[in-house]
Amino acid sequence: MNNEGAGARNARNSGSDRIGRRATMSDVAARVGVSRQLVGLVFRNEAGVGVETRNRILAAARQLGYSPNTAAQSLRGSSTRSIGVIFNPYELTPLDILSRIYEHAATAGYRVLVSTTTETRTEQVAIDELVGYRCEALILIAPKAGFVELRRAIGPTPVVVVGRGMPGSDFDVVRSQGADGMDGMVRHLASLGHRSICYVHCLDVLDSDVRLGGYRRAMAGLGLEQRVIELSGDFTEEAGARAAELLMSGGDLPGAVMCNNDLAASGLSHRLLQFGLHCPRDISITGYDDNRIAGLSYLDLTTVCQDPNEMARAAVEAAVARAAGSAGLPREIFTGARLVIRSSTAAPSV
Amino acid sequence: MNNEGAGARNARNSGSDRIGRRATMSDVAARVGVSRQLVGLVFRNEAGVGVETRNRILAAARQLGYSPNTAAQSLRGSSTRSIGVIFNPYELTPLDILSRIYEHAATAGYRVLVSTTTETRTEQVAIDELVGYRCEALILIAPKAGFVELRRAIGPTPVVVVGRGMPGSDFDVVRSQGADGMDGMVRHLASLGHRSICYVHCLDVLDSDVRLGGYRRAMAGLGLEQRVIELSGDFTEEAGARAAELLMSGGDLPGAVMCNNDLAASGLSHRLLQFGLHCPRDISITGYDDNRIAGLSYLDLTTVCQDPNEMARAAVEAAVARAAGSAGLPREIFTGARLVIRSSTAAPSV
DNA sequence: AGTACATACTAGCACGAGCCAGTGAGCTGT
DNA sequence: ACAGCTCACTGGCTCGTGCTAGTATGTACT
């Protein structure tokens, strides 16, 4: 009964309208009356298929709701043509970078697989998932774990880290010229007449070390006194608010406060308003990242745009190169940082 | 040369230290000197493997850095045991839901595949990706497209929509009791002595229609005059700020403003401060969602917690049930909404 | 008429793992 | 001594697709 000769295979395939089962290439082929391989040629957009046949195949595929099975493609293909991305979705900058990664990867012919970290989902778990799918390279945006730990979890897959240094690793690194950005910011404030410029240094921020270095260098270069408020914790608006309280209780208010991220600037600005201090009338405030909130009309933050698009482009480029087998020493790529002047900075009131 | 009899297969397998190639079950088996099937039994945690053999297999797997190939599992297995989730990562509530979805899906033995929408990445593209991976069910958090469009893109896969109604569809729907939440909020404000309660109605928010309905019902029930400011656009803080401007130019200020989301409340609060109005001294402000920002010390928003965990649980449960083939009419599940009273509401100043 | 070659299509193996149906060794009971 | 059974393990087919190596058919050129 189950041995009907050559017809058996086709019989199985055409009996495919089993509930929930997706159409396969064989289903499409059977419908048109050609071989499965020909359908494959059409979907891979290869030459050597008659125009009329191609159209009939495409029509049948549409009718049957055929869509290629990615798992089968990954399994059979010599490469999976996919890049994995790991990030914390609660931070805005990584999100901006992610959306650009999608675009650049598509251009390069790569698929993007996303795996997020959360409070309860560790980097280890996120990595395992992507390794399971055999991504050809991973892009880690602001990872928390160290090199050894990450490398052990990831195995032989190439890695690109964005927004954080990885000294001594074999990872490629993409970070913005945070030092230059902060340097430019200090000069901007100085040119407005500010001499008392305080810096709010939130740890747990992309490239926070580099940014602080830029502030210090620029202040030293101008012969100005450095004043740094260091804060930790993930809730960066809260950090800004705490900075506001420290400033208010500190006696002498600075003319300008530079925050190393926009969220902190937002919290700072809000909290200072509650103390009756208006920005920029009473105090100038700056952010960093040029996130969505920096452009809000009531904040209108002077900030530094670290060009998520450029970071994404560099990261994808590095990932694709490694996926294609490029050897060589790990590279460190610095992307540009551009000062964005808005209305939260003005000449000091004194 | 390539016909060495029975040894050929093993030769291929053990020649596996080709650069970048991941170990497979066969590699592990060859290392231990057992069959591939036995390795499979170990990794599927099935009975019938000797204790010592099992340990040797696990040790070899660790040494070789073996990890199961998800694509192969999906392809071969009778089911892919994966649920796809589509959402816009720039909104906070979907993020809260997502992180819980990961947990509930894991409990149910399902993998989660994430595909985000962005300004440049349409729902269509996000759907195609997940369909390609043959997710057994999709969870769409606050999708923009309509039923017909979504169903066409998705094909026969079951769908659960979160945070939005889908009248006339065959999708399961999970939404919070937004009406009850708003009702409770109105009563809370009324009990503080407020009679002039304005409502900021941002469209493009989860269940915005239901929430507005709750406000209207409660106000009508108390015999209070309804005052609704309707705003559209994605940038919800901006919407709150615009509402503040409308209120200031309107002449008579309400004693309390209810926003249908926390971000708008934040923007409103900030902008009102710039006009010199302090919350809650001069005006009470409420949000909705109990997002991260609602808990910020300087906002400390009275809001409604719609329990992302509960929504995630319900969504995963529905998705898993459908994936397992449960038939029946589409269900609409309402999850609870709980009033969270903080310090942004107080008795009116007059 | 025969060679050369392009065009349109097909056969068959392979990817890595799941799953069903075995197989052989050792033990028990009669 | 032999059936009956469990335990530990293996053979072999399969999922849906990519890829290499083909086979027909026609058309052009010597």
PDB file of C-alpha atoms in Angstrom, chain A residues 20-24 66-72 74-75 82 87 89-92 95-100 102-103 111-116 118-121 128-129 131-134 153-157 234-238 241 245 263 266-271 273-276 278-279 292-293 295-299, chain B residues 20-24 66-72 74-75 82 87 89-92 95-100 102-103 111-116 118-121 128-129 131-134 153-157 234-238 241 245 263 266-271 273-276 278-279 292-293 295-299:
ATOM      1  CA  GLY A  20      -1.153  24.131   9.220  1.00  0.00           C
ATOM      2  CA  ARG A  21       1.531  22.699   7.014  1.00  0.00           C
ATOM      3  CA  ARG A  22       3.296  25.258   4.911  1.00  0.00           C
ATOM      4  CA  ALA A  23       3.783  24.701   1.213  1.00  0.00           C
ATOM      5  CA  THR A  24       7.257  23.600   0.153  1.00  0.00           C
ATOM      6  CA  TYR A  66       4.869  29.439  -0.346  1.00  0.00           C
ATOM      7  CA  SER A  67       7.729  31.050   1.494  1.00  0.00           C
ATOM      8  CA  PRO A  68      11.229  29.606   1.766  1.00  0.00           C
ATOM      9  CA  ASN A  69      12.038  27.713   4.926  1.00  0.00           C
ATOM     10  CA  THR A  70      14.898  29.612   6.498  1.00  0.00           C
ATOM     11  CA  ALA A  71      15.937  26.669   8.627  1.00  0.00           C
ATOM     12  CA  ALA A  72      16.370  24.497   5.570  1.00  0.00           C
ATOM     13  CA  SER A  74      20.577  27.716   6.752  1.00  0.00           C
ATOM     14  CA  LEU A  75      21.132  24.031   7.108  1.00  0.00           C
ATOM     15  CA  SER A  82      22.915  35.781   9.088  1.00  0.00           C
ATOM     16  CA  PHE A  87      21.695  44.352  23.065  1.00  0.00           C
ATOM     17  CA  PRO A  89      16.470  47.149  24.377  1.00  0.00           C
ATOM     18  CA  TYR A  90      15.872  49.500  27.270  1.00  0.00           C
ATOM     19  CA  GLU A  91      18.686  51.750  26.137  1.00  0.00           C
ATOM     20  CA  LEU A  92      17.979  54.134  23.331  1.00  0.00           C
ATOM     21  CA  LEU A  95      18.088  50.726  19.516  1.00  0.00           C
ATOM     22  CA  ASP A  96      19.112  53.444  17.130  1.00  0.00           C
ATOM     23  CA  ILE A  97      22.074  51.357  16.127  1.00  0.00           C
ATOM     24  CA  LEU A  98      19.992  48.232  15.711  1.00  0.00           C
ATOM     25  CA  SER A  99      17.584  49.788  13.289  1.00  0.00           C
ATOM     26  CA  ARG A 100      20.506  50.820  11.115  1.00  0.00           C
ATOM     27  CA  TYR A 102      18.998  45.940   9.800  1.00  0.00           C
ATOM     28  CA  GLU A 103      19.463  48.196   6.830  1.00  0.00           C
ATOM     29  CA  ARG A 111      19.787  38.433   7.637  1.00  0.00           C
ATOM     30  CA  VAL A 112      19.727  39.834  11.183  1.00  0.00           C
ATOM     31  CA  LEU A 113      18.826  37.736  14.177  1.00  0.00           C
ATOM     32  CA  VAL A 114      18.059  39.680  17.315  1.00  0.00           C
ATOM     33  CA  SER A 115      18.432  38.428  20.834  1.00  0.00           C
ATOM     34  CA  THR A 116      17.893  40.799  23.708  1.00  0.00           C
ATOM     35  CA  THR A 118      16.811  41.800  30.056  1.00  0.00           C
ATOM     36  CA  GLU A 119      16.986  41.747  33.817  1.00  0.00           C
ATOM     37  CA  THR A 120      16.210  38.057  33.759  1.00  0.00           C
ATOM     38  CA  ARG A 121      17.760  37.102  30.442  1.00  0.00           C
ATOM     39  CA  ASP A 128      23.384  30.565  23.102  1.00  0.00           C
ATOM     40  CA  GLU A 129      20.322  31.315  21.080  1.00  0.00           C
ATOM     41  CA  VAL A 131      24.966  30.354  18.302  1.00  0.00           C
ATOM     42  CA  GLY A 132      22.231  27.761  17.950  1.00  0.00           C
ATOM     43  CA  TYR A 133      21.112  29.475  14.774  1.00  0.00           C
ATOM     44  CA  ARG A 134      24.685  29.463  13.536  1.00  0.00           C
ATOM     45  CA  ALA A 153      30.186  31.291  25.393  1.00  0.00           C
ATOM     46  CA  ILE A 154      30.498  32.203  21.751  1.00  0.00           C
ATOM     47  CA  GLY A 155      33.112  29.736  20.589  1.00  0.00           C
ATOM     48  CA  PRO A 156      34.775  30.265  17.233  1.00  0.00           C
ATOM     49  CA  THR A 157      32.274  32.772  15.842  1.00  0.00           C
ATOM     50  CA  ASP A 234      21.128  51.938  35.201  1.00  0.00           C
ATOM     51  CA  PHE A 235      18.445  54.497  35.677  1.00  0.00           C
ATOM     52  CA  THR A 236      20.161  57.364  34.058  1.00  0.00           C
ATOM     53  CA  GLU A 237      17.412  59.958  34.386  1.00  0.00           C
ATOM     54  CA  GLU A 238      17.544  59.234  38.074  1.00  0.00           C
ATOM     55  CA  ALA A 241      18.161  64.049  39.159  1.00  0.00           C
ATOM     56  CA  GLU A 245      20.343  67.556  44.134  1.00  0.00           C
ATOM     57  CA  LEU A 263      18.639  60.762  29.689  1.00  0.00           C
ATOM     58  CA  SER A 266      16.645  65.152  30.918  1.00  0.00           C
ATOM     59  CA  GLY A 267      16.441  64.145  34.567  1.00  0.00           C
ATOM     60  CA  LEU A 268      18.776  66.933  35.549  1.00  0.00           C
ATOM     61  CA  SER A 269      16.784  69.518  33.659  1.00  0.00           C
ATOM     62  CA  HIS A 270      13.494  68.374  35.146  1.00  0.00           C
ATOM     63  CA  ARG A 271      14.780  68.276  38.685  1.00  0.00           C
ATOM     64  CA  LEU A 273      13.137  73.144  37.209  1.00  0.00           C
ATOM     65  CA  GLN A 274      11.571  71.877  40.414  1.00  0.00           C
ATOM     66  CA  PHE A 275      14.173  73.923  42.230  1.00  0.00           C
ATOM     67  CA  GLY A 276      13.168  76.889  40.092  1.00  0.00           C
ATOM     68  CA  HIS A 278      15.393  77.259  34.206  1.00  0.00           C
ATOM     69  CA  CYS A 279      17.557  76.038  31.388  1.00  0.00           C
ATOM     70  CA  ARG A 292      15.022  60.909  20.424  1.00  0.00           C
ATOM     71  CA  ILE A 293      14.452  62.821  23.654  1.00  0.00           C
ATOM     72  CA  GLY A 295      15.056  66.705  20.142  1.00  0.00           C
ATOM     73  CA  LEU A 296      11.936  67.160  22.257  1.00  0.00           C
ATOM     74  CA  SER A 297      10.802  70.738  21.982  1.00  0.00           C
ATOM     75  CA  TYR A 298      10.830  71.459  25.695  1.00  0.00           C
ATOM     76  CA  LEU A 299      14.316  70.051  26.187  1.00  0.00           C
TER      77      LEU A 299
ATOM     78  CA  GLY B  20      35.054  27.972  11.734  1.00  0.00           C
ATOM     79  CA  ARG B  21      33.031  24.823  11.383  1.00  0.00           C
ATOM     80  CA  ARG B  22      31.032  23.980  14.447  1.00  0.00           C
ATOM     81  CA  ALA B  23      31.109  20.497  15.897  1.00  0.00           C
ATOM     82  CA  THR B  24      28.099  18.316  15.140  1.00  0.00           C
ATOM     83  CA  TYR B  66      29.228  21.390  20.541  1.00  0.00           C
ATOM     84  CA  SER B  67      25.886  23.118  20.569  1.00  0.00           C
ATOM     85  CA  PRO B  68      22.764  21.843  18.824  1.00  0.00           C
ATOM     86  CA  ASN B  69      22.009  23.335  15.444  1.00  0.00           C
ATOM     87  CA  THR B  70      18.643  25.007  15.825  1.00  0.00           C
ATOM     88  CA  ALA B  71      18.009  25.041  12.106  1.00  0.00           C
ATOM     89  CA  ALA B  72      18.426  21.289  11.905  1.00  0.00           C
ATOM     90  CA  SER B  74      13.513  23.005  13.431  1.00  0.00           C
ATOM     91  CA  LEU B  75      13.715  21.296  10.102  1.00  0.00           C
ATOM     92  CA  SER B  82       9.252  28.584  18.615  1.00  0.00           C
ATOM     93  CA  PHE B  87       6.929  44.838  18.310  1.00  0.00           C
ATOM     94  CA  PRO B  89      11.228  48.498  20.544  1.00  0.00           C
ATOM     95  CA  TYR B  90      10.958  52.246  20.987  1.00  0.00           C
ATOM     96  CA  GLU B  91       7.884  51.842  23.130  1.00  0.00           C
ATOM     97  CA  LEU B  92       8.381  50.884  26.722  1.00  0.00           C
ATOM     98  CA  LEU B  95       9.465  45.951  25.957  1.00  0.00           C
ATOM     99  CA  ASP B  96       8.161  45.134  29.395  1.00  0.00           C
ATOM    100  CA  ILE B  97       5.861  42.580  27.856  1.00  0.00           C
ATOM    101  CA  LEU B  98       8.607  41.100  25.723  1.00  0.00           C
ATOM    102  CA  SER B  99      10.896  40.405  28.615  1.00  0.00           C
ATOM    103  CA  ARG B 100       8.118  38.490  30.320  1.00  0.00           C
ATOM    104  CA  TYR B 102      10.763  35.224  27.148  1.00  0.00           C
ATOM    105  CA  GLU B 103      10.184  33.803  30.587  1.00  0.00           C
ATOM    106  CA  ARG B 111      11.883  29.399  21.970  1.00  0.00           C
ATOM    107  CA  VAL B 112      11.212  33.080  21.224  1.00  0.00           C
ATOM    108  CA  LEU B 113      12.170  34.689  17.972  1.00  0.00           C
ATOM    109  CA  VAL B 114      12.134  38.454  17.975  1.00  0.00           C
ATOM    110  CA  SER B 115      11.617  40.667  14.977  1.00  0.00           C
ATOM    111  CA  THR B 116      11.293  44.388  15.445  1.00  0.00           C
ATOM    112  CA  THR B 118      11.381  50.414  12.974  1.00  0.00           C
ATOM    113  CA  GLU B 119      10.782  53.488  10.861  1.00  0.00           C
ATOM    114  CA  THR B 120      12.327  51.709   7.922  1.00  0.00           C
ATOM    115  CA  ARG B 121      11.414  48.135   8.762  1.00  0.00           C
ATOM    116  CA  ASP B 128       8.243  37.466   6.623  1.00  0.00           C
ATOM    117  CA  GLU B 129      11.295  36.829   8.722  1.00  0.00           C
ATOM    118  CA  VAL B 131       7.322  33.019   8.871  1.00  0.00           C
ATOM    119  CA  GLY B 132      10.570  31.986   7.236  1.00  0.00           C
ATOM    120  CA  TYR B 133      11.670  30.464  10.500  1.00  0.00           C
ATOM    121  CA  ARG B 134       8.349  28.642  10.743  1.00  0.00           C
ATOM    122  CA  ALA B 153       1.241  38.259   5.177  1.00  0.00           C
ATOM    123  CA  ILE B 154       1.164  35.617   7.868  1.00  0.00           C
ATOM    124  CA  GLY B 155      -0.695  32.825   6.149  1.00  0.00           C
ATOM    125  CA  PRO B 156      -2.026  29.938   8.193  1.00  0.00           C
ATOM    126  CA  THR B 157       0.025  30.606  11.348  1.00  0.00           C
ATOM    127  CA  ASP B 234       4.434  58.823  17.926  1.00  0.00           C
ATOM    128  CA  PHE B 235       6.403  61.141  20.096  1.00  0.00           C
ATOM    129  CA  THR B 236       4.298  60.938  23.149  1.00  0.00           C
ATOM    130  CA  GLU B 237       6.337  63.169  25.430  1.00  0.00           C
ATOM    131  CA  GLU B 238       5.933  65.789  22.772  1.00  0.00           C
ATOM    132  CA  ALA B 241       4.134  69.063  26.043  1.00  0.00           C
ATOM    133  CA  GLU B 245       0.654  74.514  25.903  1.00  0.00           C
ATOM    134  CA  LEU B 263       5.541  59.446  28.557  1.00  0.00           C
ATOM    135  CA  SER B 266       6.344  63.211  31.726  1.00  0.00           C
ATOM    136  CA  GLY B 267       6.322  65.715  28.883  1.00  0.00           C
ATOM    137  CA  LEU B 268       3.335  67.474  30.354  1.00  0.00           C
ATOM    138  CA  SER B 269       4.919  67.718  33.764  1.00  0.00           C
ATOM    139  CA  HIS B 270       8.173  69.083  32.405  1.00  0.00           C
ATOM    140  CA  ARG B 271       6.526  71.646  30.182  1.00  0.00           C
ATOM    141  CA  LEU B 273       7.219  73.357  35.198  1.00  0.00           C
ATOM    142  CA  GLN B 274       8.625  75.660  32.573  1.00  0.00           C
ATOM    143  CA  PHE B 275       5.433  77.665  32.918  1.00  0.00           C
ATOM    144  CA  GLY B 276       6.011  77.694  36.662  1.00  0.00           C
ATOM    145  CA  HIS B 278       4.476  72.536  39.988  1.00  0.00           C
ATOM    146  CA  CYS B 279       2.986  69.084  40.304  1.00  0.00           C
ATOM    147  CA  ARG B 292      10.101  52.720  34.244  1.00  0.00           C
ATOM    148  CA  ILE B 293       9.847  56.504  34.102  1.00  0.00           C
ATOM    149  CA  GLY B 295       8.835  55.507  39.174  1.00  0.00           C
ATOM    150  CA  LEU B 296      11.502  58.180  38.736  1.00  0.00           C
ATOM    151  CA  SER B 297      11.837  60.074  41.982  1.00  0.00           C
ATOM    152  CA  TYR B 298      11.196  63.508  40.520  1.00  0.00           C
ATOM    153  CA  LEU B 299       8.080  62.397  38.648  1.00  0.00           C
TER     154      LEU B 299
END
